[in-house]
Coordinates of C-alpha atoms in Angstrom, one line a residue:
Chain A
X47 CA 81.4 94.2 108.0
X48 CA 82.0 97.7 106.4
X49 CA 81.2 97.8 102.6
X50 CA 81.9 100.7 100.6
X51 CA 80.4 101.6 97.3
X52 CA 82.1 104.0 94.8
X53 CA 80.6 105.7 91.7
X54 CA 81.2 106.8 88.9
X55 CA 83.9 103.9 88.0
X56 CA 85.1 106.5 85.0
X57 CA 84.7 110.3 84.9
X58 CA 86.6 112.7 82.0
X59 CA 86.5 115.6 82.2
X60 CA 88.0 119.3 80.3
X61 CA 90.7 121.1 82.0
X62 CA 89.2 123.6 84.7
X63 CA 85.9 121.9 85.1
X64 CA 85.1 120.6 88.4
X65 CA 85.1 116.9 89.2
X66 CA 82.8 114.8 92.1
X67 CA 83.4 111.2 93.0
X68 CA 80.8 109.7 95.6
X69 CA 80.5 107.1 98.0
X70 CA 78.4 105.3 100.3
X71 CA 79.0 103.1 103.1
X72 CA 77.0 100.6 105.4
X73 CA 78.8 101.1 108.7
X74 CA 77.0 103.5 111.0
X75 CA 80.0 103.1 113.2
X76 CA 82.9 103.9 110.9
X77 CA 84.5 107.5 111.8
X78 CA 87.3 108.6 109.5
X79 CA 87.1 108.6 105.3
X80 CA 90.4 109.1 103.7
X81 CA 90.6 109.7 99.7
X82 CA 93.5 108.2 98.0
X83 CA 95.1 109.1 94.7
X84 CA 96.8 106.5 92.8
X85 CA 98.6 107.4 89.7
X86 CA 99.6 104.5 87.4
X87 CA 102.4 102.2 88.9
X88 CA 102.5 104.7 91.9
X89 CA 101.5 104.0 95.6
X90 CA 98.1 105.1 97.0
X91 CA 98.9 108.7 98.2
X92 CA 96.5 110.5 101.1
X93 CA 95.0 113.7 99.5
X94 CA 92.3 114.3 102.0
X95 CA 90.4 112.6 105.3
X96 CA 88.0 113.6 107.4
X97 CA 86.3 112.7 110.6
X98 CA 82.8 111.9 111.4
X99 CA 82.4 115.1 113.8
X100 CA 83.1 117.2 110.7
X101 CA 81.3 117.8 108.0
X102 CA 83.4 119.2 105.4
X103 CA 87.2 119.6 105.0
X104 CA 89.0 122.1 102.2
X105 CA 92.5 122.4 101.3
X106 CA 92.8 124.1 98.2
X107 CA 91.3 122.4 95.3
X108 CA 90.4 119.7 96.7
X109 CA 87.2 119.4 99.7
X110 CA 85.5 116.5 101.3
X111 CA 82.1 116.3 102.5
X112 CA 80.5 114.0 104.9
X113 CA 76.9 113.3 105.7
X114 CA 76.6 110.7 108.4
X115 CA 72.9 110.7 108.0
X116 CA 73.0 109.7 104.6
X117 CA 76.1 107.7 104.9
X118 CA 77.8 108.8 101.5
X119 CA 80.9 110.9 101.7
X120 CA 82.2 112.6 98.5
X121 CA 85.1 114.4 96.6
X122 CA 84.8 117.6 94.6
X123 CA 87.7 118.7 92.7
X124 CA 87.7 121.8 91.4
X125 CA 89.7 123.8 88.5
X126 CA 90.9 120.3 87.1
X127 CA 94.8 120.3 85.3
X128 CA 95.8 117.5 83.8
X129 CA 98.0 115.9 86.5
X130 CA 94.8 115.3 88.7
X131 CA 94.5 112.0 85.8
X132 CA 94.6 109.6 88.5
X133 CA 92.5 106.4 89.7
X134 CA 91.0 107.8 93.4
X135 CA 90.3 105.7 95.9
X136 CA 87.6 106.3 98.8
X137 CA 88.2 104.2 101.8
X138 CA 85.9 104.3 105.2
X139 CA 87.9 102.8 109.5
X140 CA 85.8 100.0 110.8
X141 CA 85.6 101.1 114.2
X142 CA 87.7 98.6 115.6
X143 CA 91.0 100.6 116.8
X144 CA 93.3 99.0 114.4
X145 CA 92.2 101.6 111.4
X146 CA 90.8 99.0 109.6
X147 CA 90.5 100.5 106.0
X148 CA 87.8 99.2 103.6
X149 CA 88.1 100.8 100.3
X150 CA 85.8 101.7 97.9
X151 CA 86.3 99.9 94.1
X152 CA 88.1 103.2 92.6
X153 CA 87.4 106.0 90.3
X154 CA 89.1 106.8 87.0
X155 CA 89.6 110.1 86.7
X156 CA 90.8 111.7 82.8
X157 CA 91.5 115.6 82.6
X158 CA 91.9 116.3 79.0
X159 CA 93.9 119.3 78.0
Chain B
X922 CA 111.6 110.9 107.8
X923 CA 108.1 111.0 106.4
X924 CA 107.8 107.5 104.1
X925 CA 107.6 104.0 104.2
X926 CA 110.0 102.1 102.1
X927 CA 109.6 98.5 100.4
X928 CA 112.5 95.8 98.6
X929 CA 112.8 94.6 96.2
X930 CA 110.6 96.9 93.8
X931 CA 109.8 94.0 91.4
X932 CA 110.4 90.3 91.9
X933 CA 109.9 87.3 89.8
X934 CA 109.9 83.6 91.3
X935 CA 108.7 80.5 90.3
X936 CA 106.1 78.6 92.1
X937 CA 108.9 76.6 94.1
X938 CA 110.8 79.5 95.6
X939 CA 111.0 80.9 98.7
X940 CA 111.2 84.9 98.9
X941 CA 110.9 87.4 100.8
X942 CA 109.3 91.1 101.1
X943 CA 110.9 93.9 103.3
X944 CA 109.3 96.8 104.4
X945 CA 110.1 99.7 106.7
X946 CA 109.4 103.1 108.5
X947 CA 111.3 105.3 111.0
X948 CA 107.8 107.5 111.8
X949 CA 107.4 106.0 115.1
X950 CA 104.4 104.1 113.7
X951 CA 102.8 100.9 115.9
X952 CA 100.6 100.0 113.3
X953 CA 102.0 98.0 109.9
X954 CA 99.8 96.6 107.4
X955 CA 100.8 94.9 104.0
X956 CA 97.8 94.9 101.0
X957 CA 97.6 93.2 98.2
X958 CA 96.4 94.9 95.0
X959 CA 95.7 93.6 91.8
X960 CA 95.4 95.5 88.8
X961 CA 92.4 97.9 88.5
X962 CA 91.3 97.0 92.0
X963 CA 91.5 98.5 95.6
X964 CA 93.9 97.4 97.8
X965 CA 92.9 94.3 99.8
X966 CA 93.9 94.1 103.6
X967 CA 96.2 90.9 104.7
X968 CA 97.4 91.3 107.8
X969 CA 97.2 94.3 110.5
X970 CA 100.6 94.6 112.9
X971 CA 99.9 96.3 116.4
X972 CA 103.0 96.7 118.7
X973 CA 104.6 94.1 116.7
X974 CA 101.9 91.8 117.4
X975 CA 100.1 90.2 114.6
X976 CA 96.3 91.7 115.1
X977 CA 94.2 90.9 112.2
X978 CA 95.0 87.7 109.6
X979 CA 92.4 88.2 107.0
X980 CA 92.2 84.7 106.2
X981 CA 95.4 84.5 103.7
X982 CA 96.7 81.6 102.9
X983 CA 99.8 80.2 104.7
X984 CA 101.9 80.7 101.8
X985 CA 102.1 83.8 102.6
X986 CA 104.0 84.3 106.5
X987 CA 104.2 88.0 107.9
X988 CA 107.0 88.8 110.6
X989 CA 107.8 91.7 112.4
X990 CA 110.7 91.8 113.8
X991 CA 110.6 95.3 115.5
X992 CA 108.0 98.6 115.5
X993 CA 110.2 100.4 112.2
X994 CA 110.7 96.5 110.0
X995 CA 108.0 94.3 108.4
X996 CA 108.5 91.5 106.4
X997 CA 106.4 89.1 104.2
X998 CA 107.6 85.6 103.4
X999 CA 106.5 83.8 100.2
X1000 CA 106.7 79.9 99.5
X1001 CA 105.0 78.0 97.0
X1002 CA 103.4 80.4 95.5
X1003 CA 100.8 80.5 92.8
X1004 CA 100.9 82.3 89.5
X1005 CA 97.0 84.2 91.0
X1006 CA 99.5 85.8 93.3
X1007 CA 100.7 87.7 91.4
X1008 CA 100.1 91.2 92.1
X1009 CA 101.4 94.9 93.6
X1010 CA 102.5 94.1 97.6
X1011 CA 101.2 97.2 99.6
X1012 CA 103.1 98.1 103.1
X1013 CA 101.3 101.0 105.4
X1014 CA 102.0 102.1 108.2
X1015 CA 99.8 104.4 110.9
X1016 CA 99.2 105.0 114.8
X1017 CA 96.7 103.2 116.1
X1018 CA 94.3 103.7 119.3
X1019 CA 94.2 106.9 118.1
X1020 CA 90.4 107.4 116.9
X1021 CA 91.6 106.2 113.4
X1022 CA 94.6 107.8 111.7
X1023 CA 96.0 108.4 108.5
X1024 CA 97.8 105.2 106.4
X1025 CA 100.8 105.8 104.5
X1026 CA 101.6 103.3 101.7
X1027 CA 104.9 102.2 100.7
X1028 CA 105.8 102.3 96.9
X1029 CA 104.8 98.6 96.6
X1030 CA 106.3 95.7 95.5
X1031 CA 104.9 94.2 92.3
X1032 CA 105.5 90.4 92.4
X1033 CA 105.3 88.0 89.4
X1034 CA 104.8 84.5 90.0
X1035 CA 105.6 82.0 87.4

């Protein structure tokens, strides 16, 4: 089956720098990465996906990037604020039409003021 | 409307009760899906609804019984639980057969087992 790895497990960083959480995966076959945020006590909440025919994805400060070669997907934040403190999750579909998600073990994510 | 909603928010039982969890979504969704998270962990996948028809069983223990009783309600029925159960119950909800869509998760319901 899919297995997903996620690094770095912690990452602080100053207001306003830029932040980048990467992953890898083992499924040649799996076709659609989402990236969850998960604020403490709060649901997993969809910031981003993309799709294996796409390479990168933007939507404001936030862009993914895929490369299916490589099979390691990752998350660049830029212009951090403080409410982007979060734990994010990377996830990767088995291919098996029932969006199977296999997630990655989480990164903790500190933007000091 | 745009979320998936779970009850009871918290619940405590001991290991000899019977309980149960509800979760729901009016986005015409066909997929449900109820996780179990533990702290400082990813969610972990239980069981996979499609059409109301109980897809994938990740090999949970039958304490723990999933229903579905139409495509918007999902439930998850406890009994004789054990105190490593404890943990945040995860609902989502998505389209499937569609080349992989987006989850939504439900608030959660964190469950302590004493």
């Amino acid at each position: 089956g899919e297995n997903v790895e996620q690094h770095p497990s912690t990452l602080s960083v100053q207001e306003g720098d830029s932040a980048v959480i990467k992953c890898t995966y083992s499924d040649s076959a799996s076709n659609y990465f989402p990236w969850y945020k998960q604020e403490l006590g709060k649901r997993p909440q969809l910031i981003i996906d993309i799709r294996s025919n796409v390479g990168e994805k933007k939507d404001q400060r936030i862009a993914v990037t895929l490369n299916k070669t490589a099979k390691h997907f990752s998350l660049h934040i830029t212009e951090t604020q403080p409410e982007d403190s979060a734990v994010y999750f990377c996830a990767a579909s088995e291919n098996t039409g029932f969006q199977k998600l296999v997630f990655g073990t989480g990164t903790r994510l500190l933007v000091s003021p | 409307d745009t979320e998936v909603t779970q009850t009871p928010k918290h619940l405590v039982m001991g290991m000899t009760n019977k309980k149960s969890l509800k979760c729901e979504q009016h986005m015409g969704h066909r997929a449900m899906y109820w996780y179990k998270q533990k702290a400082k962990k990813p969610p972990e996948l239980m069981f996979v609804y499609s059409y109301e028809k109980l897809s994938i069983n990740e090999s949970v223990p039958s304490r723990f019984s999933p229903e579905c009783p139409n495509s918007s309600l999902l439930n998850l029925h406890l009994h004789a639980l054990q105190p490593e159960d404890s943990a945040l119950y995860l609902c989502a909800s998505g389209s499937p057969g569609q080349g992989a869509d987006t989850q939504y998760f439900g608030p959660g319901t964190r469950l302590t087992v004493l």
